[in-house]
Coordinates of C-alpha atoms in Angstrom, one line a residue:
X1 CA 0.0 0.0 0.0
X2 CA 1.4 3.2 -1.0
X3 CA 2.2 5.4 1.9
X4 CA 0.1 8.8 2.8
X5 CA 2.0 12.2 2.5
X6 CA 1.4 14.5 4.5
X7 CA 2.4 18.5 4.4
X8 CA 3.8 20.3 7.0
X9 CA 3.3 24.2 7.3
X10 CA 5.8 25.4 10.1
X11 CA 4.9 28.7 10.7
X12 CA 7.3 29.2 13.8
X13 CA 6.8 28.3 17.6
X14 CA 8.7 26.5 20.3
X15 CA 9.0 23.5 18.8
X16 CA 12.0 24.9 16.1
X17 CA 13.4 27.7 18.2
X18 CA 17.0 28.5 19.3
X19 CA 18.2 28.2 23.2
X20 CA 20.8 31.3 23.5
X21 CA 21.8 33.5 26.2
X22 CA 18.3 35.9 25.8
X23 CA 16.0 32.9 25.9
X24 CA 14.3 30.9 23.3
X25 CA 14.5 32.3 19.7
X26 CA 13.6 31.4 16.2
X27 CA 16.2 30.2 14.1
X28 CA 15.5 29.2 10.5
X29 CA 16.2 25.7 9.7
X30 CA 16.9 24.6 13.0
X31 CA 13.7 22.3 13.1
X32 CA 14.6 20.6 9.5
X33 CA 18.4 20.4 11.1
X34 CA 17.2 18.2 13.7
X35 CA 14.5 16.3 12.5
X36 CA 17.2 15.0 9.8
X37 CA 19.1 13.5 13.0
X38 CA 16.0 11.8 14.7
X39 CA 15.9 8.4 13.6
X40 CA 12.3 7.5 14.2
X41 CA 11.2 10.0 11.8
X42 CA 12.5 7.7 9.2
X43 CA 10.5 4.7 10.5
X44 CA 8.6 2.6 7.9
X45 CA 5.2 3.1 10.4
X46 CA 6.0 7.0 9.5
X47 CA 4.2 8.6 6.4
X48 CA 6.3 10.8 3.8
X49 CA 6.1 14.4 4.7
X50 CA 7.1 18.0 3.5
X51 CA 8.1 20.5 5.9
X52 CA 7.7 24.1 4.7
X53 CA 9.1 26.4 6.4
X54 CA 7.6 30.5 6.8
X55 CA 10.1 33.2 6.0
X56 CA 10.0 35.1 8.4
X57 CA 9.0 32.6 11.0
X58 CA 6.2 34.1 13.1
X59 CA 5.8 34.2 16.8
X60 CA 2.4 33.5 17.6
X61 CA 2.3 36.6 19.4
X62 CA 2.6 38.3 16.2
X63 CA 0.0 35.8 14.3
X64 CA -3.3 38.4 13.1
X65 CA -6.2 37.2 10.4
X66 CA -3.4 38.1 8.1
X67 CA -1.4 35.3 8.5
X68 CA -4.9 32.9 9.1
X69 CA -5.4 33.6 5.8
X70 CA -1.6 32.6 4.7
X71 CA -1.8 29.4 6.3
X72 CA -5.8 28.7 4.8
X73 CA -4.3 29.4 1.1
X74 CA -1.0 27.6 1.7
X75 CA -3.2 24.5 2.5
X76 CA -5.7 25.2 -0.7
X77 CA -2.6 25.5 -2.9
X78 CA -0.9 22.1 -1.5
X79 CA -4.6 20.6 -1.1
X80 CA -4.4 17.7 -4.1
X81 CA -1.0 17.1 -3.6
X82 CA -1.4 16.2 0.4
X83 CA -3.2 13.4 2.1
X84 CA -3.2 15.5 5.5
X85 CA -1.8 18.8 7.0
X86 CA 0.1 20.0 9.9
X87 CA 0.6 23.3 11.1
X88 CA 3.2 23.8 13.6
X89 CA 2.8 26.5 15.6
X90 CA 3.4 28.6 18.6
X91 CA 0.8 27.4 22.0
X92 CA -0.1 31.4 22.9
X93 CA -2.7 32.0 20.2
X94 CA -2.6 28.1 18.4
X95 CA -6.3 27.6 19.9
X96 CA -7.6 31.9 18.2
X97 CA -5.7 30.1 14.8
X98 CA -7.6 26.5 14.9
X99 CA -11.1 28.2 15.6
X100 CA -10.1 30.6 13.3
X101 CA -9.4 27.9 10.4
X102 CA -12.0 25.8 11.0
X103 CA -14.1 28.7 9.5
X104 CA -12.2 30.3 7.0
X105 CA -11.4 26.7 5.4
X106 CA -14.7 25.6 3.8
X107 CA -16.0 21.9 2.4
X108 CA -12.5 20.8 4.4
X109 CA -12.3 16.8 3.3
X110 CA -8.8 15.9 5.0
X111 CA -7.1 16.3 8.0
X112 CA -5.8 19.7 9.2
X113 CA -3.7 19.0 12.7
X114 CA -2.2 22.3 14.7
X115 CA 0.3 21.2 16.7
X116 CA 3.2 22.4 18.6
X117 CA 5.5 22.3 21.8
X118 CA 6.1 24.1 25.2
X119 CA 10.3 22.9 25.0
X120 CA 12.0 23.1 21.8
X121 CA 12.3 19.9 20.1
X122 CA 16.4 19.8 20.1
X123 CA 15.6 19.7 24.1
X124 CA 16.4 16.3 25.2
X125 CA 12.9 16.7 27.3
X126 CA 11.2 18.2 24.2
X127 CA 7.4 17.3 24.3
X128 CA 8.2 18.4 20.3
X129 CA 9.0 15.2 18.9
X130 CA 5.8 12.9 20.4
X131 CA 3.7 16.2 19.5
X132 CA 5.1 16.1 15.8
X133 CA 5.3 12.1 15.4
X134 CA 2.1 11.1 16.6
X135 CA 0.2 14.1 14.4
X136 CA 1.8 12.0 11.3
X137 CA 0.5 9.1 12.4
X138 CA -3.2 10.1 13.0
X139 CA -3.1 12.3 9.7
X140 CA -2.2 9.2 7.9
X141 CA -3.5 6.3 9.7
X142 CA -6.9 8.0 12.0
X143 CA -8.0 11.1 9.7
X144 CA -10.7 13.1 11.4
X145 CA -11.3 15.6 8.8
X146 CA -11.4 18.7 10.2
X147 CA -9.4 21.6 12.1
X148 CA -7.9 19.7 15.2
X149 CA -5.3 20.5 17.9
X150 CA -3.0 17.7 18.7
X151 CA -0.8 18.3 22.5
X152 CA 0.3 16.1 24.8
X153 CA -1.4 12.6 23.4
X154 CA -4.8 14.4 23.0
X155 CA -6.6 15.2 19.9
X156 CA -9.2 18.1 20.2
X157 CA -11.6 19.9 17.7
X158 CA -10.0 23.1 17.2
X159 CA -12.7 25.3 17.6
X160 CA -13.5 23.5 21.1
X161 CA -9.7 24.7 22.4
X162 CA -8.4 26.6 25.0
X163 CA -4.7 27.6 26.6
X164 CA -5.0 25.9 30.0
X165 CA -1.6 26.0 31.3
X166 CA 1.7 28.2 30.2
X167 CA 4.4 25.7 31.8
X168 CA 3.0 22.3 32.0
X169 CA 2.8 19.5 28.8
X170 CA -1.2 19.2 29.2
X171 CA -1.3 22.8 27.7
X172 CA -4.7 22.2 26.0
X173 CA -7.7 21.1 27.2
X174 CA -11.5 21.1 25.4
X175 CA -14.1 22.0 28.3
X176 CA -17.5 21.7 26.5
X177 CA -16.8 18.7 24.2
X178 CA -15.0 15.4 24.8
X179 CA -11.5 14.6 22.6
X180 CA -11.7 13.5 19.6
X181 CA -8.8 10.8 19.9
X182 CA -6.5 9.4 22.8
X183 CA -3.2 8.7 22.0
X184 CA -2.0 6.1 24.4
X185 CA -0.3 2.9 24.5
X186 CA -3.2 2.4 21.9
X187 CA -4.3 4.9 19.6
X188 CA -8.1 5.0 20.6
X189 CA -10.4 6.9 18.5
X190 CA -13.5 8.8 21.1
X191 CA -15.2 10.2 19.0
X192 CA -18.8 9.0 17.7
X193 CA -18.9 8.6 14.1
X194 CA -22.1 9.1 13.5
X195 CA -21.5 12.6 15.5
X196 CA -19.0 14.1 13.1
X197 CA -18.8 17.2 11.2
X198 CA -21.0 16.5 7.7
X199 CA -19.1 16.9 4.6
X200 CA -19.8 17.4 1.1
X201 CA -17.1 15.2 -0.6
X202 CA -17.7 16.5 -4.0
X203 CA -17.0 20.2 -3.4
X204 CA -13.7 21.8 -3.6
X205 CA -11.7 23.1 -0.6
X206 CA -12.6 27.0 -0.1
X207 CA -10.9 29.5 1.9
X208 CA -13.7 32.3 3.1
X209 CA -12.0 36.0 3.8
X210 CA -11.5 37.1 7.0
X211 CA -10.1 40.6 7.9
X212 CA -9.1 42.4 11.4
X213 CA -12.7 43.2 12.9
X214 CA -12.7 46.0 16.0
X215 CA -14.2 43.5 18.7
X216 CA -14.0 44.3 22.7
X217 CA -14.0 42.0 25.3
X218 CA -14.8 43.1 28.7
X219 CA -14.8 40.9 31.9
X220 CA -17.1 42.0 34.7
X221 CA -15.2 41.9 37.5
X222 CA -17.6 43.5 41.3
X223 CA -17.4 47.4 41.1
X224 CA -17.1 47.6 37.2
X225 CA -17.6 51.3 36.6
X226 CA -20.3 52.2 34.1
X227 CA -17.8 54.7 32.2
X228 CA -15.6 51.9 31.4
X229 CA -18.0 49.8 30.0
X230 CA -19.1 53.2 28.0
X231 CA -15.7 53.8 26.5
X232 CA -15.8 50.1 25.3
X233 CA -18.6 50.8 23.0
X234 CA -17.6 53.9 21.6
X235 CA -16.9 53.7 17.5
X236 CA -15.7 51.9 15.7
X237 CA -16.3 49.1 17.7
X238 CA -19.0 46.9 15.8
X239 CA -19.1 44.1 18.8
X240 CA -18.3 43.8 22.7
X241 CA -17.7 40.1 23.9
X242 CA -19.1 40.2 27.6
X243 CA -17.7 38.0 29.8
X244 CA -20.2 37.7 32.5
X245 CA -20.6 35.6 35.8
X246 CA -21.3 32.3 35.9
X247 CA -24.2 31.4 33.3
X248 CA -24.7 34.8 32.1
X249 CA -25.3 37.0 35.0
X250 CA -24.0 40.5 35.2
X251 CA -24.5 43.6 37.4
X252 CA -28.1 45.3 37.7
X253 CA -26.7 48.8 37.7
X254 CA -29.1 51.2 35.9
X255 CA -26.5 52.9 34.0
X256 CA -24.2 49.7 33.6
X257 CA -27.5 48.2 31.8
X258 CA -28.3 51.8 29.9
X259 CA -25.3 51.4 28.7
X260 CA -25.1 48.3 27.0
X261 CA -28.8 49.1 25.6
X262 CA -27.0 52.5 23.8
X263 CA -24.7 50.4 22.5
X264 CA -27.4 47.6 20.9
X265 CA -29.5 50.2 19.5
X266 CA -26.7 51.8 17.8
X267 CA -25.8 48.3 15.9
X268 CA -23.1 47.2 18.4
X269 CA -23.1 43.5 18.8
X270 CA -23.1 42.3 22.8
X271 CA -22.1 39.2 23.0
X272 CA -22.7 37.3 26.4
X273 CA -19.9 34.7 27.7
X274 CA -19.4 32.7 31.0
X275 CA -15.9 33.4 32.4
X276 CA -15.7 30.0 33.6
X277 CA -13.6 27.6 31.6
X278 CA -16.8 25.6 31.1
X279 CA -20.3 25.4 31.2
X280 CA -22.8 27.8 29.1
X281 CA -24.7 31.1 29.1
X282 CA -28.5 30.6 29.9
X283 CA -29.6 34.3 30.5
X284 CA -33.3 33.2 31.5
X285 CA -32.3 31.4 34.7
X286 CA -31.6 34.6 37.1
X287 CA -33.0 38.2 37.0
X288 CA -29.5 39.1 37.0
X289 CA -29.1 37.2 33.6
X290 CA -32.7 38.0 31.8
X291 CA -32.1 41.6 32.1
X292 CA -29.3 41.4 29.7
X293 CA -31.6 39.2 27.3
X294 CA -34.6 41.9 27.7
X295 CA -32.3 44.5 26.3
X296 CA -30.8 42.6 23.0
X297 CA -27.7 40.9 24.6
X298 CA -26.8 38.0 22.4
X299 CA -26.3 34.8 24.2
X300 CA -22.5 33.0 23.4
X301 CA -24.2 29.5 24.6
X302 CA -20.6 27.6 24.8
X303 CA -18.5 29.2 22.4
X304 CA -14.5 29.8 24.2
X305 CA -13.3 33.2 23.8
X306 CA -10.6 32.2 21.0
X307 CA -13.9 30.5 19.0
X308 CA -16.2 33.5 19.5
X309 CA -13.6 36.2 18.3
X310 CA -12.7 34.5 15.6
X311 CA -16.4 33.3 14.6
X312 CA -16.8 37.4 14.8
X313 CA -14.1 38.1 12.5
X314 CA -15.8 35.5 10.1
X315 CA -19.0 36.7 10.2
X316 CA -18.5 40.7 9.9
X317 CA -15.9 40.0 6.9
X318 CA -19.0 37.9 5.0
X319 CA -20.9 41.6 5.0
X320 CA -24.1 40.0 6.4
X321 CA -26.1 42.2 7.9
X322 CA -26.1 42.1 11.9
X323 CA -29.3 40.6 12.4
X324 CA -28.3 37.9 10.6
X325 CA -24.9 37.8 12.4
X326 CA -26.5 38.0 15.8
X327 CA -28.2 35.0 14.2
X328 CA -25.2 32.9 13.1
X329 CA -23.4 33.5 16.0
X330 CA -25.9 31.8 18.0
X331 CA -26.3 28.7 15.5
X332 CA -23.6 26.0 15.2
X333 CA -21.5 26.5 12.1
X334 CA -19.0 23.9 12.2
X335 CA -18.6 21.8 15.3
X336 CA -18.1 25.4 17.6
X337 CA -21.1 25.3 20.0
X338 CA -23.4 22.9 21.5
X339 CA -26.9 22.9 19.7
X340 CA -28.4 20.4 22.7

């Protein structure tokens, strides 16, 4: 049987940097350098793969919609060529880029895995290399074809992500829906078939626009001052994400409430979100929580803050109107909320 080949995007990250005297630092070809030297990249079990590497390497600090849409094309361009795709990339914003693909690539028929490391993989402790291997192996061998993150023996639906933890290996975690994929002594696939994302096989790849959107996030936090929330939603700002208590609930100060009602009248998007790494918004539950539904807020439901921002992006660069956003933002578009 003729092995799968898979393309690697490395777009910069950890997992290729340089250890000198002022830290960690990217250093072109130093990734290829060693992967040359690792033996069990070469193992028959191992499918063929390309790396190319990004000139200039980008820190995923730096990474804007921009370079979402440099990666999206570089995957359409390599797309018939490919069995799978990798993108290595840095943890910081690797959850904003997988939500953020998982929209922008449309009619998506193969594997896209995001993957990554918190050591550089020349480190002789480098999580790099199992990161790296065993995202070959389920590209070739266990395709889920959609936008995935693979860390630390876990695959999870991209758009399901979040940054858990800035020093240990479990970096990732997916707190409203279960993994897709255990890598363990066994790789064990978790995920229900009959559950996953519908696809029509017979259309092409398509990479929708996305642009930089001006989007605010506030987090209530007890004593919030009205004015701040004010200078939020002055314009240009088209939409506020509002990360509220618990399931939804939020202060019941007159002007605090006044203000966000200016706001919705004036075509400003409120979007409600929990500020707890799981659960969802119900706004009808608590007085505290159906005031901001009697005024227009828009409930988030389950979306993470990386999947809503980017699902925003998406949706003001399509030009709908902002009813119909308001709508979409509330209805499941590709695996990113819970519709039970």
């Amino acid at each position: 049987m003729k092995k799968k080949s898979i393309y690697i995007s490395y777009t910069g990250g950890t997992i290729g940097m340089l250890k000198t005297k002022k830290g960690y630092v990217p250093a072109p070809g130093n990734l290829q350098n060693n992967i040359i030297d690792m033996q069990e990249f070469l193992k028959p079990e191992i499918p063929t793969f390309k790396i190319k590497e990004y000139n200039p390497l980008i820190d995923s600090s730096n990474m804007t919609p921009q370079e979402w849409i440099i990666i999206a094309n570089d995957i359409k361009k390599n797309y018939n060529k490919y069995d799978g795709f990798i993108v290595l990339h840095g943890t910081d914003t690797m959850s904003y880029t997988a939500s953020a693909l998982s929209f922008i690539l449309e009619d998506l028929n193969k594997p896209v895995i995001i993957t990554g490391s918190q050591l550089p993989i020349s480190e002789i402790r480098s999580d790099g290399r199992n990161n790296l291997l065993s995202s070959l192996i389920i590209a070739a061998k266990y395709p889920i074809n959609e936008v995935t993150i693979f860390f630390n023996n876990w695959l999870y639906r991209g758009n399901r992500t979040t940054k858990i933890n800035a020093n240990g290996f479990h970096a990732f975690d997916s707190p409203n829906f279960p993994p897709l994929l255990e890598a363990g002594v066994k790789i064990r696939e978790i995920y229900n078939n009959k559950k996953k994302l519908k696809k029509n096989k017979k259309k092409q790849i398509k990479v929708n626009n996305i642009y930089p959107q001006p989007i605010a996030i506030i987090s209530i936090y007890p004593g919030i001052s009205y004015k701040i929330i004010k200078n939020f939603l002055l314009k240009p700002i088209k939409a506020v994400m509002l990360c509220s208590y618990g399931i939804g609930n939020a202060p019941q100060d007159k002007y605090f409430l006044n203000s966000l009602k200016d706001a919705i009248k004036n075509q400003i998007i409120v979007l409600n979100l929990t500020q707890c790494i799981s659960g969802k918004v119900n706004m009808n539950r608590y007085a505290s929580g159906s005031s901001l539904a009697n005024i227009g807020v828009t409930s988030g439901h389950d979306l993470t803050i990386e999947a809503a921002l980017t699902k925003l992006h998406f949706l003001f660069s399509q030009n709908f109107s902002i009813e119909l956003i308001k709508k979409k933002i509330e209805t499941n578009i590709n695996g990113e909320i819970t519709t039970y």
